[in-house]
């Protein structure tokens, strides 16, 4: 998760020290000026060669550190490694309006968020993040966050790694991969429907019709997967079927509802968050 940039760091007083010893900060002692003595010429012994080697190694490490920091674009080596760490992830960027330490406060704010079209979905990660919308592009998420009033908003990153399918029979791997496409299909279609509805390009009736079409598509994916794996009783197959049915149920509830206006927008965004977080849990278990 990214660092929340709205913390008032003025409350904290940091001091920089050049010298550090035994874990305690100490200022270097002032030394009296002495007349420099001319060094004596002496032979370079083996110990000196080892010292030179150590110094060169340290300098090389510092050079690599600064090089990596430059590559990171933010002067942070940790950022560089973090970026490379996430290259095999499917990333989602969630716009959060606030972060809470108390669950009850988060739930109250979630109800309020839904009245204005936000998802009102709560993500717990040491604290309670109030999610309003989910995007696949960080730029899109940042644009929305910057338009929001207040300074408590942040972007919560969801990284979903490709599921390990070593447990799967070679003859059924293609079927598993095809079934797992439900998440990307649902997200793309829900995002498209939500955006079109918010812009006024489609009405409530068209939203429900498109949701029914998406629901049929997801149910077909599950039915095809069930035919191929009907005789299998491995828990992984069962988990995939259960998660697809859960996603279909959430979408079906919105399609059958009498929601309208901002409430319908909120329901669409809530369904999107449910699909993404459900798939995240599934991919982790697989």
Coordinates of N, CA and C in Angstrom, one line a residue, residues 136-236:
X136 N -8.3 0.7 -13.2 CA -7.1 0.0 -13.6 C -5.9 0.9 -14.0
X137 N -6.2 2.1 -14.1 CA -5.2 3.1 -14.4 C -5.0 4.0 -13.2
X138 N -3.8 4.2 -12.8 CA -3.5 5.0 -11.6 C -3.8 6.5 -12.0
X139 N -3.5 6.9 -13.2 CA -3.8 8.2 -13.7 C -5.3 8.6 -13.5
X140 N -6.1 7.6 -13.9 CA -7.6 7.9 -13.8 C -7.9 8.0 -12.3
X141 N -7.4 7.2 -11.5 CA -7.7 7.2 -10.1 C -7.2 8.5 -9.4
X142 N -6.0 9.0 -9.8 CA -5.5 10.3 -9.3 C -6.4 11.5 -9.7
X143 N -6.9 11.4 -11.0 CA -7.7 12.5 -11.4 C -9.0 12.6 -10.6
X144 N -9.5 11.5 -10.3 CA -10.7 11.5 -9.4 C -10.4 12.0 -8.0
X145 N -9.3 11.5 -7.5 CA -8.9 11.8 -6.1 C -8.7 13.3 -6.0
X146 N -8.0 13.9 -7.0 CA -7.7 15.3 -6.9 C -8.9 16.2 -7.0
X147 N -10.0 15.7 -7.6 CA -11.2 16.5 -7.7 C -12.1 16.4 -6.4
X148 N -11.7 15.5 -5.5 CA -12.4 15.4 -4.2 C -12.1 16.4 -3.2
X149 N -13.1 16.8 -2.5 CA -12.9 17.8 -1.4 C -12.3 17.2 -0.2
X150 N -11.5 17.9 0.5 CA -10.9 17.4 1.7 C -9.5 16.8 1.4
X151 N -8.8 16.6 2.5 CA -7.4 16.1 2.3 C -7.2 14.7 2.9
X152 N -8.3 14.0 3.2 CA -8.2 12.6 3.8 C -8.2 11.5 2.7
X153 N -8.3 11.9 1.4 CA -8.4 10.9 0.4 C -7.0 10.3 0.1
X154 N -7.0 9.1 -0.4 CA -5.8 8.4 -0.8 C -6.1 7.3 -1.9
X155 N -5.0 6.8 -2.4 CA -5.2 5.7 -3.4 C -4.7 4.4 -2.7
X156 N -5.5 3.4 -2.7 CA -5.2 2.1 -2.2 C -4.9 1.1 -3.3
X157 N -3.7 0.6 -3.3 CA -3.3 -0.3 -4.4 C -3.7 -1.8 -4.1
X158 N -4.3 -2.5 -5.1 CA -4.5 -3.9 -5.0 C -3.7 -4.6 -6.0
X159 N -2.8 -5.5 -5.6 CA -2.0 -6.2 -6.5 C -2.5 -7.7 -6.5
X160 N -2.8 -8.2 -7.7 CA -3.3 -9.6 -7.8 C -2.4 -10.3 -8.7
X161 N -1.7 -11.3 -8.0 CA -0.7 -12.1 -8.8 C -1.4 -13.2 -9.5
X162 N -0.9 -13.6 -10.6 CA -1.5 -14.7 -11.4 C -1.5 -16.0 -10.5
X163 N -2.6 -16.7 -10.5 CA -2.7 -17.9 -9.6 C -1.8 -18.9 -10.1
X164 N -1.2 -19.6 -9.1 CA -0.3 -20.8 -9.5 C -1.2 -22.0 -9.7
X165 N -1.0 -22.5 -10.9 CA -1.9 -23.7 -11.3 C -1.1 -25.0 -11.3
X166 N -0.1 -25.1 -10.5 CA 0.7 -26.4 -10.4 C -0.2 -27.5 -9.9
X167 N -1.3 -27.2 -9.2 CA -2.1 -28.3 -8.7 C -3.1 -28.8 -9.7
X168 N -3.2 -28.1 -10.8 CA -4.2 -28.4 -11.9 C -3.7 -29.5 -12.9
X169 N -4.5 -30.4 -13.3 CA -4.2 -31.4 -14.3 C -3.9 -30.6 -15.6
X170 N -2.9 -31.1 -16.4 CA -2.5 -30.4 -17.6 C -3.7 -30.3 -18.6
X171 N -4.6 -31.3 -18.6 CA -5.7 -31.4 -19.5 C -6.8 -30.4 -19.1
X172 N -6.7 -29.8 -17.9 CA -7.8 -28.9 -17.4 C -7.3 -27.5 -17.2
X173 N -6.0 -27.2 -17.5 CA -5.5 -25.9 -17.2 C -6.1 -24.8 -18.1
X174 N -6.4 -25.2 -19.3 CA -7.0 -24.2 -20.2 C -8.4 -23.8 -19.7
X175 N -9.1 -24.9 -19.2 CA -10.5 -24.6 -18.7 C -10.4 -23.7 -17.5
X176 N -9.4 -23.9 -16.6 CA -9.3 -23.1 -15.4 C -9.0 -21.6 -15.8
X177 N -8.0 -21.5 -16.7 CA -7.7 -20.1 -17.2 C -8.9 -19.4 -17.8
X178 N -9.7 -20.1 -18.6 CA -10.8 -19.6 -19.2 C -11.9 -19.1 -18.2
X179 N -12.0 -20.0 -17.1 CA -13.0 -19.7 -16.1 C -12.6 -18.4 -15.3
X180 N -11.3 -18.3 -15.1 CA -10.8 -17.2 -14.3 C -10.9 -15.8 -15.0
X181 N -11.3 -15.9 -16.3 CA -11.5 -14.7 -17.0 C -12.7 -13.9 -16.6
X182 N -13.5 -14.6 -15.7 CA -14.8 -13.9 -15.3 C -14.5 -12.6 -14.6
X183 N -13.4 -12.5 -13.9 CA -13.1 -11.3 -13.1 C -12.8 -10.1 -14.0
X184 N -11.9 -10.3 -15.0 CA -11.6 -9.2 -15.9 C -12.8 -8.8 -16.8
X185 N -13.6 -9.9 -17.2 CA -14.8 -9.6 -18.0 C -15.8 -8.7 -17.2
X186 N -16.0 -9.1 -15.9 CA -16.9 -8.4 -15.0 C -16.4 -7.0 -14.8
X187 N -15.2 -6.8 -14.5 CA -14.7 -5.5 -14.2 C -14.8 -4.6 -15.4
X188 N -14.4 -5.1 -16.5 CA -14.4 -4.2 -17.7 C -15.8 -3.8 -18.1
X189 N -16.8 -4.7 -18.0 CA -18.1 -4.4 -18.3 C -18.8 -3.5 -17.3
X190 N -18.5 -3.8 -16.0 CA -19.1 -3.0 -15.0 C -18.6 -1.5 -15.1
X191 N -17.3 -1.4 -15.3 CA -16.7 -0.1 -15.5 C -17.3 0.7 -16.6
X192 N -17.5 0.0 -17.7 CA -18.1 0.6 -18.9 C -19.5 1.0 -18.7
X193 N -20.3 0.2 -18.0 CA -21.7 0.5 -17.7 C -21.8 1.7 -16.8
X194 N -20.9 1.7 -15.7 CA -21.0 2.7 -14.7 C -20.6 4.1 -15.3
X195 N -19.5 4.1 -16.2 CA -19.1 5.3 -16.8 C -20.2 5.9 -17.7
X196 N -20.8 5.0 -18.5 CA -21.8 5.4 -19.5 C -23.0 6.0 -18.7
X197 N -23.4 5.3 -17.6 CA -24.5 5.8 -16.8 C -24.3 7.1 -16.2
X198 N -23.1 7.3 -15.7 CA -22.7 8.6 -15.0 C -22.7 9.7 -16.0
X199 N -22.3 9.4 -17.2 CA -22.2 10.5 -18.3 C -23.6 10.8 -18.9
X200 N -24.6 9.9 -18.6 CA -25.9 10.1 -19.1 C -26.1 9.5 -20.5
X201 N -25.1 8.7 -20.9 CA -25.2 8.1 -22.3 C -26.2 7.0 -22.3
X202 N -26.5 6.3 -21.2 CA -27.5 5.3 -21.1 C -28.4 5.5 -19.9
X203 N -29.6 5.0 -19.9 CA -30.5 5.2 -18.8 C -30.5 4.0 -17.9
X204 N -31.4 4.0 -16.9 CA -31.4 2.9 -15.9 C -31.9 1.6 -16.5
X205 N -32.8 1.7 -17.5 CA -33.3 0.4 -18.1 C -32.2 -0.2 -18.9
X206 N -31.4 0.6 -19.6 CA -30.3 0.0 -20.4 C -29.2 -0.6 -19.4
X207 N -29.0 0.1 -18.3 CA -28.1 -0.4 -17.3 C -28.5 -1.8 -16.9
X208 N -29.7 -2.0 -16.6 CA -30.2 -3.3 -16.1 C -30.1 -4.4 -17.2
X209 N -30.4 -4.0 -18.5 CA -30.3 -4.9 -19.6 C -28.8 -5.3 -19.8
X210 N -27.9 -4.4 -19.7 CA -26.5 -4.8 -19.9 C -26.0 -5.6 -18.8
X211 N -26.5 -5.4 -17.6 CA -26.1 -6.2 -16.5 C -26.6 -7.7 -16.6
X212 N -27.8 -7.8 -17.2 CA -28.3 -9.1 -17.4 C -27.5 -9.9 -18.5
X213 N -27.1 -9.1 -19.5 CA -26.2 -9.7 -20.5 C -24.9 -10.1 -19.9
X214 N -24.3 -9.3 -19.0 CA -23.1 -9.7 -18.4 C -23.3 -10.9 -17.5
X215 N -24.4 -11.0 -16.8 CA -24.7 -12.1 -15.9 C -24.8 -13.4 -16.7
X216 N -25.4 -13.3 -17.9 CA -25.5 -14.5 -18.7 C -24.2 -15.0 -19.2
X217 N -23.3 -14.0 -19.5 CA -21.9 -14.4 -19.9 C -21.1 -15.1 -18.8
X218 N -21.3 -14.6 -17.6 CA -20.5 -15.2 -16.5 C -21.1 -16.5 -16.1
X219 N -22.4 -16.7 -16.2 CA -23.1 -18.0 -15.9 C -22.6 -19.0 -16.9
X220 N -22.5 -18.6 -18.2 CA -22.0 -19.5 -19.2 C -20.6 -20.0 -18.9
X221 N -19.7 -19.0 -18.5 CA -18.4 -19.4 -18.1 C -18.4 -20.5 -17.1
X222 N -19.2 -20.3 -16.1 CA -19.3 -21.2 -14.9 C -19.8 -22.6 -15.4
X223 N -20.8 -22.5 -16.3 CA -21.4 -23.8 -16.7 C -20.5 -24.6 -17.5
X224 N -19.7 -23.9 -18.4 CA -18.7 -24.6 -19.2 C -17.6 -25.2 -18.3
X225 N -17.2 -24.5 -17.3 CA -16.2 -25.0 -16.4 C -16.7 -26.1 -15.6
X226 N -18.0 -26.1 -15.2 CA -18.6 -27.2 -14.4 C -18.7 -28.5 -15.2
X227 N -18.9 -28.4 -16.5 CA -19.0 -29.6 -17.4 C -17.6 -30.3 -17.4
X228 N -16.6 -29.5 -17.5 CA -15.2 -30.1 -17.6 C -14.7 -30.7 -16.3
X229 N -15.1 -30.0 -15.2 CA -14.6 -30.4 -13.9 C -15.6 -31.0 -13.0
X230 N -16.7 -31.5 -13.5 CA -17.8 -32.0 -12.8 C -17.4 -33.2 -11.9
X231 N -16.5 -34.0 -12.3 CA -16.1 -35.2 -11.6 C -14.9 -34.9 -10.6
X232 N -14.4 -33.7 -10.6 CA -13.3 -33.3 -9.8 C -13.8 -32.8 -8.4
X233 N -13.1 -33.3 -7.4 CA -13.5 -32.8 -6.0 C -12.4 -32.1 -5.3
X234 N -11.4 -31.7 -6.0 CA -10.3 -30.9 -5.4 C -10.8 -29.5 -5.0
X235 N -10.4 -29.1 -3.8 CA -10.9 -27.8 -3.2 C -10.7 -26.6 -4.2
X236 N -9.6 -26.6 -5.0 CA -9.4 -25.5 -5.8 C -10.5 -25.3 -6.9

